[in-house]
Coordinates of C-alpha atoms and ligand atoms in Angstrom, one line a residue:
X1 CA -14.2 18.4 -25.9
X2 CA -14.8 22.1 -26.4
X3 CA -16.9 21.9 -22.8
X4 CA -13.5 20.4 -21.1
X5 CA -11.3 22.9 -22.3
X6 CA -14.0 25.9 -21.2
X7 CA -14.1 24.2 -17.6
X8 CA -10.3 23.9 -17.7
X9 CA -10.0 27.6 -18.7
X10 CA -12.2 28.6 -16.3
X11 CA -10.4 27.0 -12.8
X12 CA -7.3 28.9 -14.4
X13 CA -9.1 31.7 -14.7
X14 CA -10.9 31.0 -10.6
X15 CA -7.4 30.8 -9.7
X16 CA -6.4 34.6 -11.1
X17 CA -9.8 35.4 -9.2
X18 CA -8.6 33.8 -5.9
X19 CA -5.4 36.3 -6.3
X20 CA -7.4 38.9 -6.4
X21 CA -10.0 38.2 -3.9
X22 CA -6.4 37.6 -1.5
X23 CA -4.7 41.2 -2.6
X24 CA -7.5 43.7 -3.9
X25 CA -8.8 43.9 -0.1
X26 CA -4.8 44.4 1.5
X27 CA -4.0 47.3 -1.6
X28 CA -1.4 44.4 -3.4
X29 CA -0.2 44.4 -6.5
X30 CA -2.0 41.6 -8.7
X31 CA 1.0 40.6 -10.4
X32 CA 4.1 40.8 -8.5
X33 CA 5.7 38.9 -6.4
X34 CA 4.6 35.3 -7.8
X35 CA 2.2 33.2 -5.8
X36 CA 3.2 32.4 -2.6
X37 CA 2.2 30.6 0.9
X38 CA 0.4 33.4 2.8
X39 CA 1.8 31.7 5.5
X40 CA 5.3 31.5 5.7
X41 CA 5.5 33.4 2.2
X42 CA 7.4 30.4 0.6
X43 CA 7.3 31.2 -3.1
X44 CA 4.6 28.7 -4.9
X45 CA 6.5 26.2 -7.5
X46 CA 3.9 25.4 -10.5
X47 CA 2.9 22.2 -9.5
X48 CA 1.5 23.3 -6.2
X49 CA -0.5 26.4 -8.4
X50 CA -2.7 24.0 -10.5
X51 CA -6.4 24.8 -9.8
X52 CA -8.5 22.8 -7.4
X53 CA -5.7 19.9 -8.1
X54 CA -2.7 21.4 -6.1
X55 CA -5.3 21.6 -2.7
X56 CA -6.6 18.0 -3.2
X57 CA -3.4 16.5 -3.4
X58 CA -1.8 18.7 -0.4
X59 CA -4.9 18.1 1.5
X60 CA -5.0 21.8 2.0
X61 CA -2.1 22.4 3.6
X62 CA 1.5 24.2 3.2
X63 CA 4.3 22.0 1.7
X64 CA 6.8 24.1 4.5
X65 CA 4.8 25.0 7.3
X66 CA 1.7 23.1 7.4
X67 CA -0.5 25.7 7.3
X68 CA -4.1 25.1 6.5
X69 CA -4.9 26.8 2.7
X70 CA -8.8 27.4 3.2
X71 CA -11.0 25.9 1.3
X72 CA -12.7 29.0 -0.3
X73 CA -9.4 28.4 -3.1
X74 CA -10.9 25.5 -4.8
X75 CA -14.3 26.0 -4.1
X76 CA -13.9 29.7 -5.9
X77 CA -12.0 27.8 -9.0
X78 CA -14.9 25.2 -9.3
X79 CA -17.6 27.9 -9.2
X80 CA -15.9 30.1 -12.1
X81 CA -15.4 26.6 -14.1
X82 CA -18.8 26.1 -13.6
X83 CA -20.4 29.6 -14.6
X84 CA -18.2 29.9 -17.6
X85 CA -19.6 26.9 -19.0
X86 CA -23.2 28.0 -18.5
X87 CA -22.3 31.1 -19.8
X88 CA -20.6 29.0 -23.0
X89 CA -23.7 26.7 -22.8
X90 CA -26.4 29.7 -23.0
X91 CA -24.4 32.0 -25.4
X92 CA -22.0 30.2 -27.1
X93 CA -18.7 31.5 -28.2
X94 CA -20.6 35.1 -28.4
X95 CA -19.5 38.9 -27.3
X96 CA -22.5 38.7 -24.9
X97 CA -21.5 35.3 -23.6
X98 CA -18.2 37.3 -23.2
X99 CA -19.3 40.0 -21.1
X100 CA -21.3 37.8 -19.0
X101 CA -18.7 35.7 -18.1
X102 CA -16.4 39.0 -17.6
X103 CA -19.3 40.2 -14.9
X104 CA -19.8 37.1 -13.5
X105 CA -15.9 36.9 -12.6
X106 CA -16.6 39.8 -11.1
X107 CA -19.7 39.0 -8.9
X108 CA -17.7 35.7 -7.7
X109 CA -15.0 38.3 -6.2
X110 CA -17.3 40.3 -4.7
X111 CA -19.2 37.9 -2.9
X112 CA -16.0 36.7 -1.4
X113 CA -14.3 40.0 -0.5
X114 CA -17.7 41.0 1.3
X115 CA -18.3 37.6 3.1
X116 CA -14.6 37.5 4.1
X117 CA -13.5 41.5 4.6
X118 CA -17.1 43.0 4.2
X119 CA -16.1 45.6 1.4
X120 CA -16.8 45.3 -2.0
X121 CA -13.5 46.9 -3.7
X122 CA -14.6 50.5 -5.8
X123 CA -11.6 48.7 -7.8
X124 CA -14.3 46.6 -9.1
X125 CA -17.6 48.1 -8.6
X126 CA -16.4 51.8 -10.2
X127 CA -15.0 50.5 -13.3
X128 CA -17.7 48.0 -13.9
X129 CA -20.6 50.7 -14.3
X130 CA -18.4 52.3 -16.9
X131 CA -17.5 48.7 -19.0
X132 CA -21.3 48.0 -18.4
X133 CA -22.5 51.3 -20.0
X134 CA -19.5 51.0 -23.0
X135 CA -20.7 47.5 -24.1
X136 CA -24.6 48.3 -23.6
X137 CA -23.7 50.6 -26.9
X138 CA -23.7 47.2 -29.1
X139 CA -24.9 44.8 -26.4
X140 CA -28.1 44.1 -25.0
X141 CA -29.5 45.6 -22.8
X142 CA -29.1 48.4 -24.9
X143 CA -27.4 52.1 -23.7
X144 CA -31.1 53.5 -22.3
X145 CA -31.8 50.1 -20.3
X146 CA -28.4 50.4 -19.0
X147 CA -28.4 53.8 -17.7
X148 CA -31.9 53.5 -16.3
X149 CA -30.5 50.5 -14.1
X150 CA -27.5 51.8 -12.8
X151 CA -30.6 54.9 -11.7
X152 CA -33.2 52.4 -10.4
X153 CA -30.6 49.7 -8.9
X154 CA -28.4 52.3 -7.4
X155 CA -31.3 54.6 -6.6
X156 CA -33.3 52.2 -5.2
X157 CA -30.5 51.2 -2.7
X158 CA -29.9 54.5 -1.9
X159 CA -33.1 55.7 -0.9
X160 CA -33.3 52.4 1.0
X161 CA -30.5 53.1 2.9
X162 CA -31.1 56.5 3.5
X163 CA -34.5 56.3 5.0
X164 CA -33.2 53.4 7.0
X165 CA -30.6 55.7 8.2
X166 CA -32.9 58.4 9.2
X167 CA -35.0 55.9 10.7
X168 CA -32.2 53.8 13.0
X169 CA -29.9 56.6 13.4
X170 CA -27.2 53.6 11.8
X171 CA -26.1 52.4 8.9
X172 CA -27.5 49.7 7.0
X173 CA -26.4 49.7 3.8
X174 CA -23.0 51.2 3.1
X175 CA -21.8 52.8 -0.2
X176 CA -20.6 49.9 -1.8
X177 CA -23.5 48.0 -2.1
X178 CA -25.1 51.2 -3.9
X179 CA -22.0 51.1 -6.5
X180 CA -22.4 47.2 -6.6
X181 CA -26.6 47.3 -7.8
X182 CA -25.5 50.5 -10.0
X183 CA -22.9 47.8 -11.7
X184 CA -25.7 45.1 -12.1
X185 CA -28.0 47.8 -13.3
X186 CA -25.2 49.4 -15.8
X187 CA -24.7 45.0 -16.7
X188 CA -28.0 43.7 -17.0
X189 CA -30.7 47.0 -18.0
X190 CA -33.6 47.7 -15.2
X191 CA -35.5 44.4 -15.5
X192 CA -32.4 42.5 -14.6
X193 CA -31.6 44.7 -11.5
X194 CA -35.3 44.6 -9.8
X195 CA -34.9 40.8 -10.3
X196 CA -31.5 41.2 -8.4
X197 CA -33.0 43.1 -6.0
X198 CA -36.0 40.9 -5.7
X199 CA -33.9 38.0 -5.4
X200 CA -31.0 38.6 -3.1
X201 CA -34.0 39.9 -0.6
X202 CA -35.5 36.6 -0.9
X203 CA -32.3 34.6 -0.1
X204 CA -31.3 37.5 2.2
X205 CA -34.8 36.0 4.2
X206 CA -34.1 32.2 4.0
X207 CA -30.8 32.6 4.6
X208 CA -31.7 34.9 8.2
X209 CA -34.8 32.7 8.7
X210 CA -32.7 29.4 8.3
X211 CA -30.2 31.2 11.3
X212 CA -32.9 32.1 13.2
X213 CA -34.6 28.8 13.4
X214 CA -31.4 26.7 14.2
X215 CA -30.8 29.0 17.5
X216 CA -27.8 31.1 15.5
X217 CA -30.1 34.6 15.0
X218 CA -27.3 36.7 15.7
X219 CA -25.2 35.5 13.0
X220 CA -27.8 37.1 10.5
X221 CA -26.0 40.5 10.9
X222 CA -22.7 38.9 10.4
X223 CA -23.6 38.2 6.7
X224 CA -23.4 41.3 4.5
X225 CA -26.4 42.4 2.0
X226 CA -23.5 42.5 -0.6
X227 CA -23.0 38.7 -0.8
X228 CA -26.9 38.1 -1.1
X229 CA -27.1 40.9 -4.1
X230 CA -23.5 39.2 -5.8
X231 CA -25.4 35.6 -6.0
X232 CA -28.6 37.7 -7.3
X233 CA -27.0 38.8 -9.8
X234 CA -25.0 36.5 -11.1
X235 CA -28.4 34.1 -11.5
X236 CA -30.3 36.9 -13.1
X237 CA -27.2 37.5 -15.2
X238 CA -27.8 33.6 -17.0
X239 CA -30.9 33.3 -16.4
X240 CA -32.7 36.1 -16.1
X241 CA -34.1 36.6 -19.8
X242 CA -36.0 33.7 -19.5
X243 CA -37.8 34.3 -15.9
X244 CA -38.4 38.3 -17.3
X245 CA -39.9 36.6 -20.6
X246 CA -42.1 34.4 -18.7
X247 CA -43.2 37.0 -15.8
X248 CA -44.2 39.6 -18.4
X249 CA -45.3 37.2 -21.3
X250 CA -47.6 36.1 -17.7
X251 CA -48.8 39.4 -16.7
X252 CA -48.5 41.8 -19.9
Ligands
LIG301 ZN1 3.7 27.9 4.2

């Protein structure tokens, strides 16, 4: 029962996240005017705002104009369902199971503003090292874990980008995926934000490989670093404890 209800909750809650993914990148308010078509900007009446529900039943498309509504609008309210019962599953009704799920939201807006607008809103990013750092006070990973992995996530990227810079004469890495691992790191403590790190280069490489091998290389700079580091991070931020246990119960 409880598990329904979570899910339920958290489509509402992908639904707030596909307003913001839509307004954050244009500078729009997130709460005025009321939902509407971004079509024909037909104000939305409740029964065509219900998550995931509303675009079935519509078959994606505008009740007045027949515009398509993409697909990324359910898809984005069955993802956040889906993490925020994980997150319930793993933690429970907890503070920590709280602030995952709060960081997690944020992740899943990332990844879309950068795939669709490549920029990852300092709307976001900025404030999320600072609620990162307050709640590592009481939270794991602890304040000293935190602030050493805002240095080494944000660092790292840095310096990455820097010497990639100097060596290319172009940018590779822009600011916002320095203030995006300096998040994760300020979230999830150092460990955490190597594994990010570790991980989003890995998919980062399957994902260019997989393009590469079906004739579509050129695509691979289409796809911003930012998206690989938001789906990084949001598995390390679930399951992460367990795969650091393991490697350093392995090794140490
Ligand atoms: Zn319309």
């Amino acid at each position: 029962m409880v598990i329904i209800f979570v899910a339920l909750f958290g489509a509402c809650i992908g639904s707030f996240l596909n307003v913001c993914i839509f307004r954050l990148p244009r500078g729009e308010s997130l709460v005025w005017p009321g939902s509407r078509c971004t079509s024909c900007d037909r104000g939305l009446s409740w029964f065509e705002n219900l998550p995931v529900l509303s675009w079935v039943v519509l078959r994606g498309r505008c009740r007045t104009c027949q515009a398509p509504v993409s697909w990324t609008y359910p898809i984005v309210e069955i993802l956040t369902a889906l993490t925020l019962v994980s997150a319930y599953e793993l933690y429970g009704l907890t503070l920590l199971g709280g602030v995952r799920a709060l960081f997690a939201c944020a992740l899943i807006v990332l990844f879309v503003t950068d795939l669709q607008h490549k920029i990852l809103p300092n709307v976001i990013t900025v404030p999320g090292i600072a609620v990162g750092v307050l709640c590592s006070f009481f939270l794991p990973p602890g304040w000293r874990d935190s602030l050493l992995g805002i240095l080494v996530g944000g660092g790292t990227l840095f310096a990455i980008g820097e010497t990639y810079y100097r060596l290319r004469g172009q940018e590779g890495l822009g600011m916002g995926d320095v203030k995006l691992l300096g998040m994760i790191g300020a979230f999830l403590g150092w460990k955490l934000v190597l594994l990010t790190l570790v991980l989003a280069s890995f998919a980062g490489s399957l994902v260019g490989g997989a393009l590469i091998v079906s004739g579509r290389g050129d695509m691979k700079y289409a796809l911003p670093f930012g998206t690989f580091l938001a789906v990084g991070a949001l598995v390390a931020a679930i399951w992460g404890t367990p795969i650091v246990d393991w490697y350093f119960g392995f090794y140490g």
